[in-house]
Short mmCIF file of C-alpha atoms and ligand atoms in Angstrom, two decimals:
data_model
loop_
_atom_site.label_atom_id
_atom_site.label_comp_id
_atom_site.label_asym_id
_atom_site.label_seq_id
_atom_site.Cartn_x
_atom_site.Cartn_y
_atom_site.Cartn_z
CA MET A 13 102.26 291.44 -162.35
CA PRO A 14 100.79 289.91 -159.19
CA ILE A 15 99.50 292.44 -156.67
CA LEU A 16 99.92 290.30 -153.54
CA SER A 17 103.18 289.13 -152.04
CA VAL A 18 104.50 287.92 -148.69
CA ALA A 19 107.31 289.38 -146.62
CA THR A 20 108.88 288.13 -143.40
CA THR A 21 110.42 291.49 -142.55
CA LYS A 22 109.49 293.10 -139.24
CA PRO A 23 106.40 295.29 -139.77
CA ALA A 24 108.22 298.39 -138.54
CA ALA A 25 111.08 297.77 -140.97
CA THR A 26 108.87 297.14 -144.03
CA THR A 27 108.98 299.89 -146.64
CA ALA A 28 105.55 300.95 -147.88
CA ASP A 29 103.42 303.99 -148.49
CA SER A 30 101.16 302.75 -145.72
CA LEU A 31 101.40 300.10 -143.04
CA ILE A 32 97.94 298.67 -142.34
CA VAL A 33 97.32 297.36 -138.82
CA THR A 34 94.08 296.11 -137.30
CA ILE A 35 92.61 297.54 -134.12
CA THR A 36 89.78 296.65 -131.75
CA PRO A 37 88.17 298.59 -128.91
CA GLY A 38 90.33 298.13 -125.79
CA ARG A 39 89.81 298.92 -122.14
CA GLY A 40 88.57 302.41 -121.36
CA LYS A 41 89.33 304.71 -124.23
CA LYS A 42 92.24 302.59 -125.42
CA VAL A 43 92.32 300.78 -128.72
CA THR A 44 94.20 297.51 -129.02
CA VAL A 45 96.60 297.16 -131.95
CA HIS A 46 96.98 293.58 -133.20
CA GLY A 47 99.60 291.83 -135.26
CA GLU A 48 102.72 289.80 -134.71
CA GLY A 49 106.15 291.34 -135.04
CA LEU A 50 105.35 294.76 -133.61
CA THR A 51 107.15 295.45 -130.31
CA PRO A 52 105.02 296.52 -127.30
CA ALA A 53 106.59 299.97 -127.60
CA GLN A 54 105.61 300.27 -131.27
CA THR A 55 102.10 298.96 -130.58
CA SER A 56 101.61 301.46 -127.82
CA LYS A 57 102.89 304.39 -129.91
CA ILE A 58 100.57 303.48 -132.79
CA ALA A 59 97.60 303.06 -130.42
CA ASP A 60 98.23 306.46 -128.84
CA ALA A 61 98.53 308.22 -132.18
CA LEU A 62 95.37 306.57 -133.56
CA GLN A 63 93.40 307.38 -130.41
CA SER A 64 94.49 310.99 -130.49
CA VAL A 65 92.69 311.42 -133.80
CA GLY A 66 89.57 309.65 -132.58
CA ALA A 67 90.02 306.00 -133.52
CA SER A 68 87.78 303.68 -131.50
CA GLY A 69 88.40 300.31 -133.16
CA LYS A 70 84.79 299.84 -134.24
CA SER A 71 84.14 297.62 -137.23
CA GLY A 72 84.91 299.20 -140.60
CA GLU A 73 86.51 302.35 -139.16
CA ILE A 74 89.59 303.50 -141.13
CA THR A 75 92.03 305.91 -139.45
CA SER A 76 95.17 307.22 -141.09
CA ILE A 77 98.11 308.78 -139.22
CA PRO A 78 101.67 309.81 -140.09
CA ALA A 79 103.86 306.89 -139.08
CA PRO A 80 105.34 307.29 -135.57
CA THR A 81 109.13 307.36 -135.42
CA GLY A 82 110.67 303.94 -135.80
CA ILE A 83 108.12 302.84 -138.42
CA LYS A 84 109.54 302.82 -141.92
CA ALA A 85 106.25 303.23 -143.82
CA THR A 86 105.06 306.77 -144.54
CA THR A 87 101.67 306.43 -142.89
CA VAL A 88 99.94 303.93 -140.63
CA ILE A 89 96.33 302.98 -141.30
CA GLY A 90 94.36 301.58 -138.37
CA VAL A 91 91.54 299.33 -139.49
CA GLY A 92 88.78 298.75 -136.95
CA LEU A 93 87.58 295.17 -136.54
CA GLY A 94 84.98 295.73 -133.79
CA ASP A 95 84.09 292.72 -131.69
CA ARG A 96 85.95 289.83 -133.32
CA SER A 97 83.90 287.24 -131.44
CA LYS A 98 80.96 288.36 -133.61
CA ASP A 99 82.89 287.72 -136.84
CA ALA A 100 82.60 283.95 -137.17
CA GLY A 101 82.70 283.89 -140.97
CA GLY A 102 85.42 286.52 -141.25
CA GLU A 103 83.32 288.89 -143.36
CA GLN A 104 83.86 291.76 -140.89
CA LEU A 105 87.63 291.33 -141.26
CA ARG A 106 87.44 291.00 -145.05
CA ARG A 107 85.32 294.14 -145.39
CA ALA A 108 87.58 296.16 -143.10
CA ILE A 109 90.76 295.19 -144.95
CA GLY A 110 88.96 295.57 -148.28
CA SER A 111 87.87 299.14 -147.62
CA ALA A 112 91.33 300.14 -146.38
CA VAL A 113 92.93 298.82 -149.56
CA ARG A 114 90.15 300.17 -151.81
CA GLY A 115 90.53 303.59 -150.20
CA SER A 116 94.28 303.63 -150.83
CA THR A 117 94.05 304.64 -154.49
CA GLY A 118 97.03 306.62 -155.67
CA LYS A 119 99.42 304.73 -153.40
CA LYS A 120 101.89 302.26 -154.86
CA LYS A 121 102.66 299.87 -152.05
CA LEU A 122 100.81 298.79 -148.93
CA ALA A 123 102.03 296.50 -146.18
CA ILE A 124 99.44 294.70 -144.08
CA VAL A 125 100.04 293.12 -140.68
CA PRO A 126 97.29 290.49 -140.23
CA PRO A 127 95.67 290.49 -136.76
CA ASP A 128 97.00 286.95 -136.16
CA THR A 129 98.70 284.19 -138.14
CA GLU A 130 95.86 281.64 -138.28
CA PRO A 131 95.50 280.31 -141.86
CA ALA A 132 91.85 281.42 -141.96
CA THR A 133 92.86 284.95 -140.97
CA LEU A 134 95.56 285.07 -143.63
CA ARG A 135 93.09 283.83 -146.24
CA ASP A 136 90.60 286.56 -145.30
CA VAL A 137 93.20 289.31 -145.29
CA ALA A 138 94.71 288.19 -148.60
CA ILE A 139 91.52 287.84 -150.62
CA ALA A 140 90.05 291.06 -149.22
CA ALA A 141 93.20 292.99 -150.08
CA ARG A 142 93.25 291.56 -153.61
CA LEU A 143 89.56 292.31 -154.18
CA GLY A 144 89.89 295.82 -152.74
CA ALA A 145 92.71 296.67 -155.16
CA TYR A 146 90.36 297.17 -158.10
CA ALA A 147 89.08 300.04 -160.20
CA PHE A 148 87.70 300.11 -163.73
CA THR A 149 89.45 302.88 -165.63
CA ALA A 150 89.78 301.34 -169.11
CA PHE A 151 87.47 303.93 -170.67
CA LYS A 152 88.78 307.03 -168.85
CA SER A 153 91.02 308.98 -171.21
CA ASP A 154 93.19 310.50 -168.49
CA ALA A 155 92.57 308.73 -165.22
CA PRO A 156 94.65 310.60 -162.61
CA ALA A 157 97.23 308.58 -160.68
CA SER A 158 95.22 309.35 -157.54
CA SER A 159 92.35 307.19 -158.85
CA LYS A 160 94.48 304.14 -159.66
CA PRO A 161 94.23 301.18 -157.29
CA VAL A 162 97.34 300.14 -155.36
CA SER A 163 99.63 297.98 -157.44
CA SER A 164 101.37 296.10 -154.63
CA VAL A 165 100.19 294.73 -151.29
CA VAL A 166 102.68 292.95 -149.06
CA VAL A 167 101.30 290.70 -146.34
CA VAL A 168 103.78 290.74 -143.46
CA VAL A 169 104.11 287.46 -141.55
CA PRO A 170 106.65 285.93 -139.17
CA ALA A 171 109.18 283.55 -140.78
CA PRO A 172 108.93 280.92 -142.15
CA ALA A 173 106.47 282.08 -144.80
CA GLY A 174 105.79 278.58 -146.22
CA GLU A 175 102.05 278.16 -145.64
CA ALA A 176 101.38 281.88 -145.87
CA LYS A 177 102.93 281.89 -149.32
CA ALA A 178 100.52 279.22 -150.62
CA ILE A 179 97.57 281.09 -149.13
CA ILE A 180 98.62 284.39 -150.73
CA GLU A 181 99.20 282.74 -154.12
CA ARG A 182 95.70 281.26 -154.10
CA ALA A 183 94.21 284.63 -153.16
CA GLU A 184 96.14 286.30 -155.98
CA THR A 185 94.85 283.76 -158.52
CA VAL A 186 91.24 283.89 -157.34
CA GLY A 187 91.27 287.67 -156.89
CA GLU A 188 92.77 288.21 -160.33
CA ALA A 189 90.02 286.05 -161.86
CA VAL A 190 87.37 288.07 -160.00
CA SER A 191 88.92 291.25 -161.42
CA PHE A 192 88.78 289.70 -164.90
CA THR A 193 85.08 288.99 -164.38
CA ARG A 194 84.42 292.52 -163.05
CA ASP A 195 86.14 294.03 -166.09
CA LEU A 196 83.94 292.02 -168.46
CA VAL A 197 80.80 293.11 -166.60
CA ASN A 198 81.87 296.78 -166.57
CA THR A 199 82.83 296.86 -170.25
CA PRO A 200 80.29 299.00 -172.14
CA PRO A 201 77.85 297.07 -174.33
CA ASN A 202 79.03 298.66 -177.58
CA ALA A 203 82.48 297.23 -176.82
CA LEU A 204 81.23 293.76 -175.88
CA ALA A 205 79.06 291.97 -178.45
CA PRO A 206 78.47 288.20 -178.23
CA ALA A 207 81.49 287.52 -180.49
CA ASP A 208 83.63 289.69 -178.21
CA LEU A 209 82.49 287.75 -175.15
CA ALA A 210 83.41 284.51 -176.95
CA GLN A 211 86.84 285.98 -177.73
CA ALA A 212 87.21 287.05 -174.09
CA ALA A 213 86.50 283.47 -173.03
CA LYS A 214 89.37 282.32 -175.27
CA ASP A 215 91.69 285.06 -174.00
CA SER A 216 90.86 284.26 -170.39
CA VAL A 217 92.45 280.81 -170.62
CA LYS A 218 95.37 281.60 -172.91
CA GLY A 219 98.31 279.43 -171.84
CA LEU A 220 96.10 277.28 -169.60
CA PRO A 221 95.07 273.66 -170.30
CA VAL A 222 91.54 274.60 -171.35
CA THR A 223 90.06 273.93 -174.79
CA VAL A 224 87.48 276.37 -176.12
CA LYS A 225 84.85 275.66 -178.76
CA VAL A 226 82.68 278.44 -180.19
CA TRP A 227 79.43 277.94 -182.08
CA ASP A 228 78.70 280.82 -184.48
CA GLU A 229 75.19 281.50 -185.78
CA LYS A 230 75.50 278.88 -188.53
CA ALA A 231 76.65 276.20 -186.12
CA LEU A 232 73.85 277.15 -183.72
CA GLU A 233 71.37 276.72 -186.58
CA ARG A 234 72.88 273.36 -187.55
CA ASP A 235 72.71 272.09 -183.95
CA GLY A 236 69.19 273.33 -183.26
CA CYS A 237 69.84 276.02 -180.66
CA GLY A 238 66.55 277.82 -181.24
CA GLY A 239 66.59 279.59 -177.88
CA ILE A 240 69.92 281.34 -178.39
CA LEU A 241 69.06 282.14 -182.02
CA GLY A 242 65.62 283.50 -181.14
CA VAL A 243 67.01 285.91 -178.56
CA GLY A 244 69.85 286.98 -180.87
CA LYS A 245 67.63 287.60 -183.91
CA GLY A 246 66.96 291.25 -183.18
CA SER A 247 70.62 292.23 -183.11
CA SER A 248 72.97 292.94 -185.99
CA ARG A 249 75.63 291.29 -183.84
CA PRO A 250 74.92 287.54 -183.98
CA PRO A 251 74.81 285.19 -180.97
CA ARG A 252 77.39 282.62 -179.93
CA LEU A 253 77.71 279.58 -177.70
CA VAL A 254 81.02 278.88 -175.99
CA ARG A 255 82.17 275.66 -174.35
CA MET A 256 85.32 275.71 -172.23
CA THR A 257 86.72 272.34 -171.16
CA TYR A 258 89.28 271.83 -168.42
CA ALA A 259 89.97 268.11 -168.03
CA PRO A 260 93.14 267.46 -166.06
CA ARG A 261 94.54 263.92 -166.10
CA GLY A 262 93.20 261.81 -163.26
CA ALA A 263 90.14 263.94 -162.56
CA SER A 264 87.38 261.72 -161.20
CA ALA A 265 84.60 264.26 -160.79
CA HIS A 266 83.06 266.53 -163.43
CA ILE A 267 81.07 269.71 -162.89
CA ALA A 268 79.47 271.91 -165.54
CA LEU A 269 79.04 275.66 -165.08
CA VAL A 270 76.54 277.49 -167.28
CA GLY A 271 76.37 281.29 -167.38
CA LYS A 272 73.79 283.65 -168.92
CA GLY A 273 75.59 285.88 -171.39
CA ILE A 274 73.18 288.59 -172.57
CA THR A 275 75.62 291.33 -173.57
CA PHE A 276 72.78 293.85 -173.46
CA ASP A 277 69.15 293.33 -172.49
CA THR A 278 66.81 295.96 -173.88
CA GLY A 279 63.94 293.56 -173.30
CA GLY A 280 63.56 293.16 -177.08
CA ILE A 281 60.09 293.93 -178.51
CA SER A 282 58.77 293.70 -174.93
CA ILE A 283 61.05 296.67 -174.37
CA LYS A 284 62.21 297.83 -170.93
CA PRO A 285 61.62 301.35 -169.59
CA ALA A 286 64.50 303.78 -170.19
CA ALA A 287 65.43 304.36 -166.52
CA ASN A 288 68.65 302.56 -165.58
CA MET A 289 68.58 300.47 -168.74
CA ASP A 290 72.35 301.02 -168.99
CA GLU A 291 72.71 298.53 -166.13
CA MET A 292 71.57 295.81 -168.51
CA LYS A 293 75.14 295.77 -169.84
CA ALA A 294 75.67 293.58 -166.77
CA ASP A 295 73.24 290.94 -168.04
CA MET A 296 76.24 288.81 -169.01
CA SER A 297 77.45 288.60 -165.40
CA GLY A 298 76.67 284.88 -165.14
CA ALA A 299 78.78 284.23 -168.25
CA ALA A 300 81.56 286.43 -166.90
CA ALA A 301 81.49 284.49 -163.62
CA VAL A 302 81.80 281.18 -165.46
CA ILE A 303 84.71 282.51 -167.54
CA GLY A 304 86.44 283.88 -164.42
CA ALA A 305 85.90 280.62 -162.55
CA MET A 306 87.37 278.57 -165.43
CA ARG A 307 90.41 280.85 -165.43
CA ALA A 308 90.89 280.48 -161.66
CA ILE A 309 90.24 276.72 -161.49
CA ALA A 310 92.62 275.97 -164.37
CA SER A 311 95.28 278.33 -163.00
CA LEU A 312 95.08 276.60 -159.62
CA GLY A 313 95.34 273.24 -161.40
CA LEU A 314 92.47 271.75 -159.37
CA PRO A 315 92.14 267.99 -159.97
CA ILE A 316 88.59 268.09 -161.28
CA LYS A 317 87.06 268.24 -164.75
CA VAL A 318 85.10 271.45 -165.28
CA THR A 319 83.11 272.43 -168.34
CA GLY A 320 82.03 276.04 -168.75
CA TRP A 321 79.09 276.90 -171.02
CA VAL A 322 78.42 280.43 -172.17
CA PRO A 323 75.32 281.05 -174.31
CA THR A 324 75.54 284.68 -175.42
CA ALA A 325 73.27 287.02 -177.38
CA GLU A 326 72.23 290.65 -177.53
CA ASN A 327 68.51 291.16 -176.83
CA MET A 328 67.46 293.99 -179.17
CA PRO A 329 64.20 295.19 -180.72
CA SER A 330 64.28 295.52 -184.52
CA GLY A 331 62.57 294.41 -187.71
CA THR A 332 64.28 291.05 -187.40
CA ALA A 333 63.63 290.58 -183.67
CA GLN A 334 61.55 287.75 -182.32
CA ARG A 335 57.97 288.64 -181.42
CA PRO A 336 55.75 287.88 -178.45
CA GLY A 337 53.86 284.82 -179.65
CA ASP A 338 56.78 283.29 -181.55
CA VAL A 339 57.45 279.63 -180.87
CA LEU A 340 61.07 278.43 -180.64
CA THR A 341 62.41 274.91 -180.76
CA THR A 342 65.17 274.54 -178.19
CA TYR A 343 68.17 272.20 -178.39
CA SER A 344 66.36 269.46 -176.46
CA GLY A 345 63.45 269.55 -178.92
CA LYS A 346 61.07 271.16 -176.45
CA THR A 347 59.09 274.05 -177.97
CA VAL A 348 58.72 277.36 -176.14
CA GLU A 349 56.13 280.07 -176.72
CA VAL A 350 57.77 283.44 -176.20
CA LEU A 351 55.07 285.43 -174.42
CA ASN A 352 57.53 288.10 -173.28
CA THR A 353 60.78 288.75 -175.15
CA ASP A 354 62.25 290.22 -171.96
CA ALA A 355 62.29 286.75 -170.37
CA GLU A 356 65.24 285.93 -172.65
CA GLY A 357 67.81 284.57 -170.21
CA ARG A 358 65.91 281.35 -169.69
CA LEU A 359 65.72 280.85 -173.48
CA VAL A 360 69.49 280.93 -174.00
CA LEU A 361 70.02 278.85 -170.84
CA ALA A 362 67.55 276.22 -172.08
CA ASP A 363 69.83 275.41 -175.04
CA ALA A 364 73.04 275.45 -173.00
CA LEU A 365 71.54 273.28 -170.24
CA GLY A 366 70.31 270.87 -172.92
CA MET A 367 73.85 270.48 -174.20
CA ALA A 368 75.46 270.36 -170.75
CA VAL A 369 73.29 267.43 -169.65
CA GLU A 370 74.50 265.34 -172.59
CA GLU A 371 77.95 265.13 -170.98
CA ASN A 372 76.43 263.61 -167.81
CA PRO A 373 78.41 265.72 -165.34
CA ASP A 374 78.17 264.98 -161.62
CA LEU A 375 76.69 268.43 -161.11
CA ILE A 376 75.44 271.29 -163.27
CA VAL A 377 75.32 274.79 -161.82
CA ASP A 378 73.90 277.65 -163.83
CA VAL A 379 74.32 281.27 -162.84
CA ALA A 380 72.31 284.14 -164.24
CA THR A 381 71.07 287.68 -163.74
CA LEU A 382 67.72 286.10 -164.43
CA THR A 383 64.93 288.01 -162.70
CA GLY A 384 64.08 291.38 -161.20
CA ALA A 385 62.02 289.29 -158.77
CA GLN A 386 65.26 287.96 -157.26
CA ARG A 387 66.04 291.48 -156.06
CA ILE A 388 62.53 291.95 -154.70
CA ALA A 389 62.78 288.70 -152.74
CA LEU A 390 66.37 288.83 -151.45
CA GLY A 391 67.64 292.35 -152.06
CA SER A 392 70.65 293.45 -153.98
CA ARG A 393 73.34 291.52 -152.12
CA THR A 394 72.00 287.99 -151.59
CA ALA A 395 71.74 285.50 -154.44
CA GLY A 396 68.89 282.98 -154.65
CA VAL A 397 69.82 279.31 -154.99
CA MET A 398 67.35 276.76 -156.38
CA ALA A 399 67.87 273.11 -157.30
CA ASN A 400 66.29 269.80 -158.27
CA ASN A 401 68.37 268.14 -155.55
CA ASP A 402 68.66 269.23 -151.90
CA ASP A 403 72.20 267.91 -151.41
CA ALA A 404 73.45 269.71 -154.50
CA ARG A 405 71.84 272.94 -153.36
CA SER A 406 73.48 272.59 -149.94
CA GLN A 407 76.85 271.96 -151.59
CA VAL A 408 76.57 275.29 -153.40
CA ILE A 409 75.33 277.17 -150.32
CA ASP A 410 78.15 275.69 -148.22
CA ALA A 411 80.71 276.72 -150.84
CA ALA A 412 79.25 280.24 -150.89
CA ASP A 413 79.40 280.44 -147.08
CA ALA A 414 83.02 279.32 -147.05
CA ALA A 415 83.90 281.75 -149.84
CA GLY A 416 82.13 284.66 -148.14
CA GLU A 417 79.39 285.18 -150.72
CA ALA A 418 75.81 285.71 -149.58
CA MET A 419 73.56 283.04 -151.13
CA TRP A 420 70.28 281.72 -149.78
CA PRO A 421 68.27 278.55 -150.54
CA MET A 422 64.99 279.01 -152.37
CA PRO A 423 62.35 276.43 -153.40
CA LEU A 424 61.08 275.33 -156.80
CA PRO A 425 57.38 274.85 -155.94
CA GLU A 426 55.63 272.37 -158.21
CA ASP A 427 52.46 274.42 -158.05
CA LEU A 428 54.11 277.11 -160.20
CA ARG A 429 54.55 274.74 -163.15
CA PRO A 430 50.98 275.11 -164.52
CA SER A 431 51.49 278.88 -164.72
CA LEU A 432 54.03 278.16 -167.47
CA ASP A 433 51.53 276.18 -169.58
CA SER A 434 51.22 277.37 -173.16
CA ALA A 435 48.16 276.95 -175.37
CA THR A 436 50.40 276.58 -178.42
CA ALA A 437 53.79 275.15 -177.43
CA ASP A 438 55.20 272.74 -174.85
CA ILE A 439 55.84 275.55 -172.40
CA ALA A 440 55.61 279.36 -172.19
CA ASN A 441 58.59 281.51 -171.23
CA ILE A 442 56.75 283.40 -168.48
CA GLY A 443 54.84 282.07 -165.52
CA ASP A 444 53.40 283.47 -162.33
CA ARG A 445 54.67 287.01 -161.68
CA LEU A 446 54.40 286.43 -157.92
CA GLY A 447 57.48 284.41 -157.05
CA GLY A 448 58.97 285.34 -160.42
CA MET A 449 62.43 284.14 -159.39
CA LEU A 450 60.97 280.73 -158.64
CA SER A 451 58.88 280.40 -161.80
CA ALA A 452 62.02 281.20 -163.82
CA GLY A 453 63.77 278.38 -161.95
CA VAL A 454 60.84 276.06 -162.57
CA PHE A 455 61.12 276.86 -166.30
CA LEU A 456 64.82 275.96 -166.35
CA GLN A 457 64.16 272.73 -164.44
CA GLU A 458 62.19 271.51 -167.47
CA PHE A 459 65.47 271.33 -169.42
CA VAL A 460 67.30 269.13 -166.92
CA PRO A 461 66.45 265.44 -166.35
CA ALA A 462 65.23 264.78 -162.80
CA ASP A 463 68.19 262.47 -162.07
CA GLN A 464 70.78 265.03 -163.17
CA PRO A 465 71.86 267.06 -160.11
CA TRP A 466 71.37 270.71 -161.04
CA VAL A 467 71.54 274.02 -159.18
CA HIS A 468 70.39 277.43 -160.40
CA ILE A 469 71.82 280.65 -158.92
CA ASP A 470 70.01 283.94 -159.61
CA ILE A 471 72.48 286.81 -159.14
CA ALA A 472 70.35 289.64 -160.58
CA GLY A 473 71.04 291.71 -157.44
CA PRO A 474 74.55 290.74 -156.33
CA ALA A 475 76.23 290.81 -159.76
CA TYR A 476 76.16 294.58 -160.08
CA ASN A 477 76.54 297.17 -157.32
CA GLU A 478 74.72 300.28 -158.50
CA LYS A 479 75.26 302.03 -155.15
CA ALA A 480 78.36 303.23 -153.30
CA PRO A 481 81.28 300.82 -152.92
CA TYR A 482 81.61 299.04 -149.57
CA GLY A 483 84.24 296.74 -148.06
CA TYR A 484 86.00 294.97 -150.92
CA THR A 485 83.03 295.46 -153.27
CA PRO A 486 83.41 298.20 -155.90
CA LYS A 487 80.68 300.08 -157.68
CA GLY A 488 79.55 298.23 -160.83
CA GLY A 489 80.49 294.63 -161.58
CA THR A 490 81.23 292.65 -158.41
CA GLY A 491 82.46 289.31 -159.76
CA SER A 492 79.65 287.54 -157.89
CA ALA A 493 79.83 283.68 -157.87
CA VAL A 494 83.46 283.30 -158.99
CA ARG A 495 84.75 282.64 -155.46
CA THR A 496 81.87 280.25 -154.78
CA PHE A 497 82.67 278.24 -157.93
CA VAL A 498 86.35 277.92 -157.00
CA GLU A 499 85.40 276.80 -153.50
CA LEU A 500 82.85 274.34 -154.93
CA ALA A 501 85.45 272.81 -157.24
CA GLU A 502 87.91 272.52 -154.34
CA ASN A 503 85.30 270.89 -152.10
CA PHE A 504 84.45 268.39 -154.82
CA THR A 505 88.05 267.24 -154.99
CA ARG A 506 88.12 266.77 -151.20
CA ASP A 507 85.06 264.49 -151.06
N1 LIG Q 4 67.99 290.61 -167.09
C1 LIG Q 4 66.67 290.69 -166.59
C2 LIG Q 4 66.61 290.53 -165.08
C3 LIG Q 4 67.24 291.64 -164.28
C4 LIG Q 4 66.48 292.74 -163.91
C5 LIG Q 4 68.54 291.57 -163.87
C6 LIG Q 4 67.06 293.75 -163.16
C7 LIG Q 4 69.12 292.57 -163.12
C8 LIG Q 4 68.38 293.66 -162.77
C9 LIG Q 4 65.80 289.60 -167.22
O1 LIG Q 4 66.13 289.24 -168.51
C10 LIG Q 4 64.40 290.10 -167.26
O2 LIG Q 4 64.15 291.05 -167.95
N2 LIG Q 4 63.52 289.44 -166.52
C11 LIG Q 4 62.15 289.82 -166.49
C12 LIG Q 4 61.33 288.56 -166.57
C13 LIG Q 4 59.87 288.81 -166.76
C14 LIG Q 4 59.60 289.39 -168.13
C15 LIG Q 4 59.14 287.50 -166.58
C16 LIG Q 4 61.90 290.53 -165.17
O3 LIG Q 4 62.46 290.15 -164.16
O4 LIG Q 4 61.15 291.51 -165.18
MN1 LIG Q 5 65.19 290.49 -169.96
ZN1 LIG Q 6 68.08 289.56 -169.07
#
């Protein structure tokens, strides 16, 4: 059942548990209530009631009041937008709407009056509402109704609803795919082995024109995927490689998306410390983002060929695990000396990138929770974007900006390459610790021909929110990069 819908009823006449309106600081102590379809009398009554309980209209403020007479909803929620002239990208609006919807657990139906009817405003309101209506309760045996996210959000617009309807449908599709990705990331690691992730990839595109091929451990052996096999060796649950192909008739461009799918990263023999190791269940966030993006892009029917690659393994220490010092032969034939088994993401990506380049796509983008160094450099909310091609990197950054995801360009300095030299093999899997995000990128670059446009996104921080929820972002899996990929695919079809 879709969560979002459109209504052209008058806001005051719309039935809902809560009517959400946006407010900004007005003159003196007044707040200004925005939104078309409310009469001046209704606006003034709502403003008075909100002010009387201390609402100021500042950004992110949420104020709930019993609905004044004449308003059909049970309560009215005033959402502060602050100074809208400072909200060029719309993130302030998205966060405000997102936290109002996220905070409305236990309610069945919300109605939102957007602050205005500009398409960009409707897009922001719709996606934020859809992303805010999320909670992960699959493993709670008796989740109370009061903890369930809202199941219906009606966006109230003036008639005719034509364009608004298309905007809301896109937000529903993209938001649903982000939820799918979040669920995969949040699923405990005992319930999500590599084979389960491969199955989830198949399930994600059921009924959509996407073909899915899965390599099991024998097929990986046959095809020479030594990186994926090496990482998977320590686990009793064998690795997989998944390829998802969406090739609509008439598509002229082709992009490949490659996502790191480590279902659990203990570090292997180079084992991680115990503190917060549970968060390494999220080490398949890149894979989950690729799967979610394939689901969204195919559902939207975008006129572009997209191939999704998911190399997936569980990185465990055991008597069969790979050792520091082992040398692997990757798909491309390049040999890698494994100096640290905890630098495993780049090993599985090496094989998948090697395969992806054989299809000669116009662009390859990989996405991975690749390095702790990413979080040191950019913090927990901003992804690092590296590339062998400045235009391609800008394309990804522009898509992220438009989608409202924080991503920042980072270099791939040539001077880091010698730090990856191995005495025994063609390359070692660890390089300079300083700039560790960059040396990981420099490693990956070795598996992509120089003339193949390629972008690498490190989402080690943004993929998983270990702190309190904020705006439309829940605790746990965030669905990072899905919206950027959809935007990227759309932009490609416009060029
Ligand atoms: N999955 C981790 C990176 C990571 C760390 C993601 C923290 C999210 C939060 C990755 O496999 C890893 O262990 N990287 C090592 C590389 C090092 C051994 C060169 C790291 O960053 O410490
Ligand atoms: Mn690791
Ligand atoms: Zn990892």
